[in-house]
Short mmCIF file of C-alpha atoms in Angstrom, two decimals:
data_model
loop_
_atom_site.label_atom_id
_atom_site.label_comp_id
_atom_site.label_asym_id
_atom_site.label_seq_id
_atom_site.Cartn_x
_atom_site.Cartn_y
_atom_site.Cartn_z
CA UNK A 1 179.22 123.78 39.24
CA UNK A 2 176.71 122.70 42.28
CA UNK A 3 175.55 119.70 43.53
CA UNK A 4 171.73 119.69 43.43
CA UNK A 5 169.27 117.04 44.72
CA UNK A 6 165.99 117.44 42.73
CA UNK A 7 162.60 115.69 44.34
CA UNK A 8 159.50 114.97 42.26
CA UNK A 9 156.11 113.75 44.36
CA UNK A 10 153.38 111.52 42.94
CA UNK A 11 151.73 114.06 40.80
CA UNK A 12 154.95 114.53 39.17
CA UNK A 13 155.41 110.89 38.33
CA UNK A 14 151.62 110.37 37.31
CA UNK A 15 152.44 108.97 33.51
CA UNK A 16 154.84 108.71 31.31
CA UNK A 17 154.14 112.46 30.05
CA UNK A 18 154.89 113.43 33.28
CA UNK A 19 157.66 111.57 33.64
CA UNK A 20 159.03 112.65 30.02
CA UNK A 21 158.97 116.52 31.73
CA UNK A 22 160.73 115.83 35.11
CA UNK A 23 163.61 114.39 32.57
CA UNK A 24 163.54 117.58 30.78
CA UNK A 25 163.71 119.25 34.07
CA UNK A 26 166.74 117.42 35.16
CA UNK A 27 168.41 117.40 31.89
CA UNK A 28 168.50 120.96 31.78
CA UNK A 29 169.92 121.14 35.52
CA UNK A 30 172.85 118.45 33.53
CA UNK A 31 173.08 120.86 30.51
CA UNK A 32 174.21 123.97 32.86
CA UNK A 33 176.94 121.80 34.33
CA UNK A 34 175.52 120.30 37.54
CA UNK A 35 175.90 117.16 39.28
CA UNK A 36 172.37 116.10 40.19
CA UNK A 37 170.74 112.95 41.96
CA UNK A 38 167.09 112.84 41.96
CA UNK A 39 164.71 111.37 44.67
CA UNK A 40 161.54 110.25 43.34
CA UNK A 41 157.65 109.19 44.84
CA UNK A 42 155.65 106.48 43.52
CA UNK A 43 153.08 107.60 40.67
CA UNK A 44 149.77 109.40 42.68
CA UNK A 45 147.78 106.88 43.86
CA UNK A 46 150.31 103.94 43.86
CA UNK A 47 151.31 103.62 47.29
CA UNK A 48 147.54 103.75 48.24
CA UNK A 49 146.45 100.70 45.87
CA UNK A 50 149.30 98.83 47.02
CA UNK A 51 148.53 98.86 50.76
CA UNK A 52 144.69 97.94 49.52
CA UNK A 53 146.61 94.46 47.93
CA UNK A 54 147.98 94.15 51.16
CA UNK A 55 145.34 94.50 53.09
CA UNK A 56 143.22 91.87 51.03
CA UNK A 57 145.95 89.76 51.31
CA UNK A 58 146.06 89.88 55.21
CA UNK A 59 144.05 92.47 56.92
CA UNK A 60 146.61 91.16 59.67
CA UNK A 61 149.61 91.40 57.77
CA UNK A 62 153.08 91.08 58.24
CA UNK A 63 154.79 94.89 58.33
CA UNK A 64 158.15 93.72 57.16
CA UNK A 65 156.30 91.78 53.50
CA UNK A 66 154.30 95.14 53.85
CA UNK A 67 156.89 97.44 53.37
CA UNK A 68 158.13 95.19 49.94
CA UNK A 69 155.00 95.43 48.19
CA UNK A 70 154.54 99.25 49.37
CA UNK A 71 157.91 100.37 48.60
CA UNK A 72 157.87 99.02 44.68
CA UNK A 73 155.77 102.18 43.68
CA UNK A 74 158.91 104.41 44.17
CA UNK A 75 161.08 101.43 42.39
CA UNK A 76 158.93 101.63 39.49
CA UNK A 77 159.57 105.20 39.16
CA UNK A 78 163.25 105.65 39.83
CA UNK A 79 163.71 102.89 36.80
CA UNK A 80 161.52 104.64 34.18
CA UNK A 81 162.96 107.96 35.14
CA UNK A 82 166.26 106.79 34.58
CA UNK A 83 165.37 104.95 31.12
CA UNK A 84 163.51 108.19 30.02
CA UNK A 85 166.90 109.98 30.47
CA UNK A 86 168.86 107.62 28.76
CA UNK A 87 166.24 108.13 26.11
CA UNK A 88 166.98 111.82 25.69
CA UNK A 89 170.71 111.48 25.88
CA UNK A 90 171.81 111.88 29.96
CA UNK A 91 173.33 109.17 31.04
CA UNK A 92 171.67 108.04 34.21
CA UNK A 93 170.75 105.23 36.46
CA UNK A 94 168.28 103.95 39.35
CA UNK A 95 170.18 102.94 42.68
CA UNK A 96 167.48 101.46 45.09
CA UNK A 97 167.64 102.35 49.17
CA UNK A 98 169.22 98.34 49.39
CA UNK A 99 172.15 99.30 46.69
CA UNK A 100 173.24 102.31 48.09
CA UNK A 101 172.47 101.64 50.91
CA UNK A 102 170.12 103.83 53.16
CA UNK A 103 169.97 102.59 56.55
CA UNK A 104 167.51 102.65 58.50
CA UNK A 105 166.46 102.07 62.33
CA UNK A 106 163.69 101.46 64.32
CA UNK A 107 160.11 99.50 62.82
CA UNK A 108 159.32 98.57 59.31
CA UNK A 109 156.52 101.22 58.01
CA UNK A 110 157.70 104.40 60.03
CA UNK A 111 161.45 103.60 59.84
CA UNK A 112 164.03 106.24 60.47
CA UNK A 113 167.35 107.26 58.48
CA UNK A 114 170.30 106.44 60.42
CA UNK A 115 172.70 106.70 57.52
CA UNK A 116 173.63 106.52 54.04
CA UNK A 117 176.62 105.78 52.12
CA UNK A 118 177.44 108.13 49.09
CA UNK A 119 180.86 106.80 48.68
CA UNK A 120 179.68 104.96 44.64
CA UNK A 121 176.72 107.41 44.57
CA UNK A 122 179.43 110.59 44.51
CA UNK A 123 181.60 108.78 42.09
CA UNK A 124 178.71 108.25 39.87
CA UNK A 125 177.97 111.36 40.01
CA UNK A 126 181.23 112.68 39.39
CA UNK A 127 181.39 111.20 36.37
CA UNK A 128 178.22 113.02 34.84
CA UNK A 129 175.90 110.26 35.92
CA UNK A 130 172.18 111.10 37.03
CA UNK A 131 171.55 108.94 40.03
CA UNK A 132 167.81 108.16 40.49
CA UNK A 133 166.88 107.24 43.93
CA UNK A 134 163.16 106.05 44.99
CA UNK A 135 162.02 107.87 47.89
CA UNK A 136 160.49 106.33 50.93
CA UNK A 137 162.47 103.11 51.29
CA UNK A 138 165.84 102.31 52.79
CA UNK A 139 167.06 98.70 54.34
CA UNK A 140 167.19 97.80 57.74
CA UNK A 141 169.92 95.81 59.63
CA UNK A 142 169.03 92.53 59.19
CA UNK A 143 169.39 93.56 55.08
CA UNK A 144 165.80 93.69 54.84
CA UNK A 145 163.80 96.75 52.86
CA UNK A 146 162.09 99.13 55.05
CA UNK A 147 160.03 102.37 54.40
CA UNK A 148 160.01 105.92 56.22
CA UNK A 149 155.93 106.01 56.58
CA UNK A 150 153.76 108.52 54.08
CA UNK A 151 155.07 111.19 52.70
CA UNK A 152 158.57 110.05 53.58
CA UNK A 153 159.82 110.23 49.76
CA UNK A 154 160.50 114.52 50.89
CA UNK A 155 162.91 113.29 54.08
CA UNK A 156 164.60 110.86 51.76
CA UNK A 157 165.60 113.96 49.15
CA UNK A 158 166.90 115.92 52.34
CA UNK A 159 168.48 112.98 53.98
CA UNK A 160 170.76 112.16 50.53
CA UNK A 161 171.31 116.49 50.57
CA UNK A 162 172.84 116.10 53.74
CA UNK A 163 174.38 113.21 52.63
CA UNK A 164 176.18 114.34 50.08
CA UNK A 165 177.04 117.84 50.89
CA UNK A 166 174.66 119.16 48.39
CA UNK A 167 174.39 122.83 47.82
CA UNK A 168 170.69 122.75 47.23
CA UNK A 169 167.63 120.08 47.79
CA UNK A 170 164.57 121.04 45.32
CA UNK A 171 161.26 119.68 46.24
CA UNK A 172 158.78 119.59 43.21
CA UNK A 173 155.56 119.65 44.19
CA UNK A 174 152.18 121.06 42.53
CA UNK A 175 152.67 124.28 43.81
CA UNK A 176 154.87 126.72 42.54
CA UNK A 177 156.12 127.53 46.78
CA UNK A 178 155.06 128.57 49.94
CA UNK A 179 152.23 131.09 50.20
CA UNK A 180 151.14 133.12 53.20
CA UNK A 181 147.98 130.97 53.65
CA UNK A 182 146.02 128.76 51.13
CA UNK A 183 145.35 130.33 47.88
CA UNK A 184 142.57 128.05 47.26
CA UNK A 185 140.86 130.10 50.28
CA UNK A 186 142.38 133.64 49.78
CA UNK A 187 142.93 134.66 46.34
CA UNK A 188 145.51 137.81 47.02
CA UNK A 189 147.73 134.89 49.20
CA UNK A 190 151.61 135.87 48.38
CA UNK A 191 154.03 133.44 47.48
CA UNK A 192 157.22 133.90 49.55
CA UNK A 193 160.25 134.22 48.13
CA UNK A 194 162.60 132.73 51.65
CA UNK A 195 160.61 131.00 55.04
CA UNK A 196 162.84 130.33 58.04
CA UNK A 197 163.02 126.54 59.14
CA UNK A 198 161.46 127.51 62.34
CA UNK A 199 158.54 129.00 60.71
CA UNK A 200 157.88 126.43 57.46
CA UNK A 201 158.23 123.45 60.46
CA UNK A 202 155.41 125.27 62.41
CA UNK A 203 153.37 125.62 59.35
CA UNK A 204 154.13 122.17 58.45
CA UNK A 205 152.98 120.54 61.94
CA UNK A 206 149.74 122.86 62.10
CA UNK A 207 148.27 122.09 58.90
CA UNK A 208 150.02 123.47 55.25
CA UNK A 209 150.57 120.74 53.12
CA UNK A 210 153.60 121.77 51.16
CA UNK A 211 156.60 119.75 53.25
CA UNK A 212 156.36 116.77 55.35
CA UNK A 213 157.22 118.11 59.27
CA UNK A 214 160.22 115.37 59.47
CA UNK A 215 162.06 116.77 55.87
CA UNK A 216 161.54 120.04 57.41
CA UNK A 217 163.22 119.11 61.06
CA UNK A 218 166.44 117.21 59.22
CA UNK A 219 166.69 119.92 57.21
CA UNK A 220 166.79 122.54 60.06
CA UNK A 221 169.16 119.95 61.59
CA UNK A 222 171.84 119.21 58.91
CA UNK A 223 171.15 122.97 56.94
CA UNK A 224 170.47 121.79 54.28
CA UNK A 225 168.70 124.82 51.99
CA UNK A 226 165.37 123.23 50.54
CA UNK A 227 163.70 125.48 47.97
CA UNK A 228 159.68 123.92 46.87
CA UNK A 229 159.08 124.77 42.88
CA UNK A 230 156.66 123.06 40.97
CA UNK A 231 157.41 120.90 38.04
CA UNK A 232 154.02 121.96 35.99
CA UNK A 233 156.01 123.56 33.31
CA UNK A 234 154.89 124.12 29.58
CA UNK A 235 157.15 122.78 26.96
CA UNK A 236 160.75 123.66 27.57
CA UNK A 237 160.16 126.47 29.70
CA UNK A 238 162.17 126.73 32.83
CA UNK A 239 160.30 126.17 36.35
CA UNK A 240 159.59 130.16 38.45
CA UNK A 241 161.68 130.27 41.12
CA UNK A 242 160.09 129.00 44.70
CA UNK A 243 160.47 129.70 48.17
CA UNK A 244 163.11 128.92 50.10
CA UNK A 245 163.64 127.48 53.00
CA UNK A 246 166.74 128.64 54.74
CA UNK A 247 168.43 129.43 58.11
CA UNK A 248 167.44 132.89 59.96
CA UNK A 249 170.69 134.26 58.94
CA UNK A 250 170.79 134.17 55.54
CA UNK A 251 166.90 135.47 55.78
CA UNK A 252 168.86 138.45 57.27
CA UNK A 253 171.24 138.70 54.54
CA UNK A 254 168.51 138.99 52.27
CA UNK A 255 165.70 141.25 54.43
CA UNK A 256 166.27 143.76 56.91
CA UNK A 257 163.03 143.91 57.88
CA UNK A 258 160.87 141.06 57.83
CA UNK A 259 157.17 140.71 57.89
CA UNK A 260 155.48 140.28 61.93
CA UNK A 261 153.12 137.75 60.36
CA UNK A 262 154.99 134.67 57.40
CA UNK A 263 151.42 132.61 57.15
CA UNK A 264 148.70 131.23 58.47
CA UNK A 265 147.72 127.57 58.32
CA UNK A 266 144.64 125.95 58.96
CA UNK A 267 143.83 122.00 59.70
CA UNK A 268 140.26 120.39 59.69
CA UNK A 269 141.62 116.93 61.12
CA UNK A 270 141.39 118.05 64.57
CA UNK A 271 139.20 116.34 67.42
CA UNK A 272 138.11 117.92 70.56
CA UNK A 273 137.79 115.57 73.83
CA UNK A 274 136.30 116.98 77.00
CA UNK A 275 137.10 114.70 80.20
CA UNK A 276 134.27 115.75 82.52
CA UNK A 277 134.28 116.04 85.95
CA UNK A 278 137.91 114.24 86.73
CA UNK A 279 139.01 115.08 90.48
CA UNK A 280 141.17 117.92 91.33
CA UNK A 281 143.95 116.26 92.79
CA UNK A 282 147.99 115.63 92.04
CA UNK A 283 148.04 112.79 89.43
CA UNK A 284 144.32 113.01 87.76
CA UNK A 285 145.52 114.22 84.70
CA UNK A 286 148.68 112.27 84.42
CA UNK A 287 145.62 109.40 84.55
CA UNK A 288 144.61 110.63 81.60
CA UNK A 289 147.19 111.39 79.09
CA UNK A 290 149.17 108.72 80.16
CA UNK A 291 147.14 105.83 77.97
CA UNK A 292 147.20 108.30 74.89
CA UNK A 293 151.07 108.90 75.53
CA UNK A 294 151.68 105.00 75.25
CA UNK A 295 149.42 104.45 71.88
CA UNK A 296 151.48 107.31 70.38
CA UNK A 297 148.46 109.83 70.11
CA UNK A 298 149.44 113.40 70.10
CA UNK A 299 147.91 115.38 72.54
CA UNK A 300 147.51 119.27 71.85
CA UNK A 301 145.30 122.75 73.49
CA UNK A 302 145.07 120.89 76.59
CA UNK A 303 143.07 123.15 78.88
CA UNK A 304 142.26 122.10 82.80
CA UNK A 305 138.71 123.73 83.26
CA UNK A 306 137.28 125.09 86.95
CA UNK A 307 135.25 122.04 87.74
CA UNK A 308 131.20 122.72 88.41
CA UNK A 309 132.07 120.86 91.47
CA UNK A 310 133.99 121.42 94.61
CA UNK A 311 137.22 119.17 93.74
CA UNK A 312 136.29 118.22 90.28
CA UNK A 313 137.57 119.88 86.72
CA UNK A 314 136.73 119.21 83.18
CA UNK A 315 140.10 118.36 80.91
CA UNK A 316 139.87 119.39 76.94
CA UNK A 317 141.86 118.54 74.69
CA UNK A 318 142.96 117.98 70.96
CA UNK A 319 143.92 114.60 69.41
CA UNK A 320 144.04 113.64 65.25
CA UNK A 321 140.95 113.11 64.08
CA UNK A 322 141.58 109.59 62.99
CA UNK A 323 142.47 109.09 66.32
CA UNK A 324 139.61 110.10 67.90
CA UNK A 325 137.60 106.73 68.39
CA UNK A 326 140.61 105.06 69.74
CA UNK A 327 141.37 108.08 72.35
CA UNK A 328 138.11 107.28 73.86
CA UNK A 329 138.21 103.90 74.05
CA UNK A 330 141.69 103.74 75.61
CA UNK A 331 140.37 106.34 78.41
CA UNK A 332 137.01 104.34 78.74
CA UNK A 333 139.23 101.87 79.25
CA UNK A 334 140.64 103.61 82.20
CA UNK A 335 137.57 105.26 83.69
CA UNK A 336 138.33 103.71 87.40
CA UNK A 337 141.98 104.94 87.59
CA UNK A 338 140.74 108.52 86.54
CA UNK A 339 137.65 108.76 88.26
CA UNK A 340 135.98 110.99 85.00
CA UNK A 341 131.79 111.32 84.51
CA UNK A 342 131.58 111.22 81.08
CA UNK A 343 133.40 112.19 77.41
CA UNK A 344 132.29 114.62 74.98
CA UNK A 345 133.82 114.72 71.73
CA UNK A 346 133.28 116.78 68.57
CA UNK A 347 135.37 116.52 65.45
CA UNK A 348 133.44 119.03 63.41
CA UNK A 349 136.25 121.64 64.55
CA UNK A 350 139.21 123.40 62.99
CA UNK A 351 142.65 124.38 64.11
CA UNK A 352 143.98 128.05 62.94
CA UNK A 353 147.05 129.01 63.06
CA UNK A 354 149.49 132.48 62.76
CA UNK A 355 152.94 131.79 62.37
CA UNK A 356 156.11 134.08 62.54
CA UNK A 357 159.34 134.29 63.72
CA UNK A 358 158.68 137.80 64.28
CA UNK A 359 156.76 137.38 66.78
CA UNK A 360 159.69 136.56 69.14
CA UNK A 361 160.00 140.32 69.38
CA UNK A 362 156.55 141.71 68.93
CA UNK A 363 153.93 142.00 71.07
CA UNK A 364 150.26 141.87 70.60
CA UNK A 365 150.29 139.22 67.70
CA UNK A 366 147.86 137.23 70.03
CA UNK A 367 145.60 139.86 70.74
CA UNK A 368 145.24 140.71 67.46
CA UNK A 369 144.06 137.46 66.13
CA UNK A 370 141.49 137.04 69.13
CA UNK A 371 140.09 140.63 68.24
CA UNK A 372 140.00 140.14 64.64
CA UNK A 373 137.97 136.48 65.07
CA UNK A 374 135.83 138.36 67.71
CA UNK A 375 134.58 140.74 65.75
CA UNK A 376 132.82 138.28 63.08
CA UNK A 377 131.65 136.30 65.67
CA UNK A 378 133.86 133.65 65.41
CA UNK A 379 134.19 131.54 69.06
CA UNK A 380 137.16 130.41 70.50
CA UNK A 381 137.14 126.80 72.19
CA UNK A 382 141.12 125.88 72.69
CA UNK A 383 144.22 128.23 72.27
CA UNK A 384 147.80 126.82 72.28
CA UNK A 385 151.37 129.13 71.79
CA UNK A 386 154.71 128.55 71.22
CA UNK A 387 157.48 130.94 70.59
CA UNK A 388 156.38 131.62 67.03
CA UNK A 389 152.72 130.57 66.90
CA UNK A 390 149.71 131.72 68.03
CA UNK A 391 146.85 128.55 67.18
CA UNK A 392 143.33 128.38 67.81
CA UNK A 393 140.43 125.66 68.12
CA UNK A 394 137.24 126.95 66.62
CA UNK A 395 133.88 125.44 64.52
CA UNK A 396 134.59 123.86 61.54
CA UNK A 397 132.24 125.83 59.11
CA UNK A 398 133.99 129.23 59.95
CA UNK A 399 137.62 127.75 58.73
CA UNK A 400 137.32 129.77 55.53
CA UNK A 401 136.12 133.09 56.56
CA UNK A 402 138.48 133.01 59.76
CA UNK A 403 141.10 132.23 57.70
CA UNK A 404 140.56 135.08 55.45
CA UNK A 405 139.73 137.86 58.12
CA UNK A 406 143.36 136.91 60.24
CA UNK A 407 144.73 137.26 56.58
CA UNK A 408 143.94 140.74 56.42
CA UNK A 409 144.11 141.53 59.72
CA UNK A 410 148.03 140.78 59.97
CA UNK A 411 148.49 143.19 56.56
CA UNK A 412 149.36 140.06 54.25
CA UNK A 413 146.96 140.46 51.20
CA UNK A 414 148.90 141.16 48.16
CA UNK A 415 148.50 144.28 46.84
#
């Protein structure tokens, strides 16, 4: 017997038919003699029409009465789930983030999971009870509900794995796992049968959609082995098996050789800033990140240009799209400290990425991706690295063909 958590997203919970076959899913986890809690999203497009009520209720409005009406999508959910198994014989019930309860720190909307208590959640369990959780929500100190910010309904399922010692979190999605890149884009894209934390965080934070980055990092943190299936299933058939997402080691265990390249990742809601002519002195760029640094904008490919002038350089940069406007007002806003001539911006632009762990012991990964862009023409404007990832900045309209040329060029085309 195993303890499983199972996690359904929005398109999962999008009707009662939907619903009815994410009980049959879990039932059938029951039948083979499991103990299972289940961590569920709001239905798609819930979450997005409550914040709209909110925001005609108060364009200003209050984040803690904000997080109530927001978090009742996932409540809604985790009750009818539970009914529906009742319905089909599994005896189950709904315990919200207040009941259990999940605690949470910092600010309402982007709260963080400080703890949880499994002590009548295990017991339940025990006893052959389903427990149906809503994602995204927990309660804060002062007793009052908070919620982990979007897509936090994935770090909830990881966050009650770790909790209770469970031998396996599932993460239902759309998608049937983890492919080498988009399969939208390249049609021979692999799915992968095990990614390393390392690699599926990188992937995460540079673009692919499958995993929120924060489920990802408390997974890597607590080990907790996360496998992404999808719950579009006909009839009674059982769900393929995913990919999953495991420690190094027990990659090891099950490849002796593994593949230079895992994926590569792509993300369209990139901006690039150019700070011109800032002076070259000790503290100029400090000037300019600072302001960004305390708004909370990431920065990323930050590259310090030979200035035109004598004593003058041009800074460029990377920041979210959606945070583009409010970059360059906040350094506007600081145009005397820094000393800069102008700002150029362009968010018509596209961040590519390789990711590998291999590449930790391989050399020429880089070089191979600049070669293989090169010679379709494809420019260059930012490169950033880290141990296992190689990403660049380049136009926006040549996502899809560079994305399928470093596909090919790192051998990962199925055959």
């Amino acid at each position: 017997m195993a303890r499983i958590v199972m996690k359904f997203g929005g398109t999962s919970m999008a009707g009662t038919e939907r619903i009815r076959t994410v009980a049959k899913l879990v039932a059938r986890e029951v039948a083979n003699g499991n103990e299972v809690a289940v961590v569920v999203s709001a239905m798609a497009g819930e979450t997005d029409r409550l914040v709209n009520f909110c925001r005609e209720a108060n364009p200003r409005y209050d984040p803690a009465e904000y997080d109530v009406v927001v978090a009742a999508g996932e409540q809604v959910t985790s009750g009818l789930l539970a009914l529906t198994l009742q319905a089909m014989g599994t005896p189950a019930r709904s315990w919200l983030g207040w009941q259990l309860p999940i605690r949470t720190e910092e600010a309402h909307a982007r709260a963080r999971i400080a703890d949880i208590d499994t002590g009548a959640l295990g017991a339940s369990m025990a006893k052959g009870e389903v427990a149906v959780i809503p994602g995204f929500q927990g309660m804060m100190d002062d007793g009052r509900i908070s919620t982990l910010g979007r897509g936090g309904s994935d770090t909830s399922a990881v966050a009650v794995a770790a909790a209770l010692k469970a031998d396996r979190c599932d993460i239902y999605t759309d998608v049937d796992g983890v492919y080498t890149t988009d399969p939208r884009i390249v049609a021979r894209a692999r799915k992968l049968d095990f990614v390393t934390y390392e690699e599926m965080l990188e992937l995460a934070s540079v673009g692919a959609k499958v995993l929120q980055t924060r489920s990802v990092g408390l997974a890597m943190k607590e080990g907790v082995r996360v496998q992404v299936l999808s719950s579009f299933v006909e009839g009674d058939e059982a769900p393929k098996k995913g990919t999953m997402i495991v420690s190094d080691e027990e990659i090891e265990e099950h490849q002796m050789e593994r593949q230079l390249i895992t994926g590569i990742a792509h993300d369209k809601n990139e901006a690039k800033v150019i700070v011109t002519r800032v002076p070259d002195k000790p503290g100029a760029v400090a000037n300019i990140f600072g302001p960004l640094a305390a708004a909370g904008i990431n920065v990323d490919m930050i590259i310090q240009n030979v200035g035109r002038e004598k004593g003058e350089t041009d800074v460029t940069f990377t920041v979210p799209a959606v945070d583009l406007l409010r970059s360059i007002d906040l350094l506007e806003a600081a145009k005397d400290k820094i000393g800069f001539n102008r700002i150029i911006s362009d968010d018509k632009v596209a961040k590519i990425s390789v990711v590998g762990v291999g590449m930790k012991s391989h050399a020429g990964v880089a070089s191979t991706m600049f070669r293989a862009l090169a010679d379709r023409g494809i420019n260059i404007q930012a490169i950033s690295t880290s141990e296992i990832k190689v990403s660049v900045l380049i136009d926006e309209d040549e996502t899809e063909l560079a994305v399928r040329v470093l596909h090919t060029a790192y051998g990962l085309d199925a055959d």
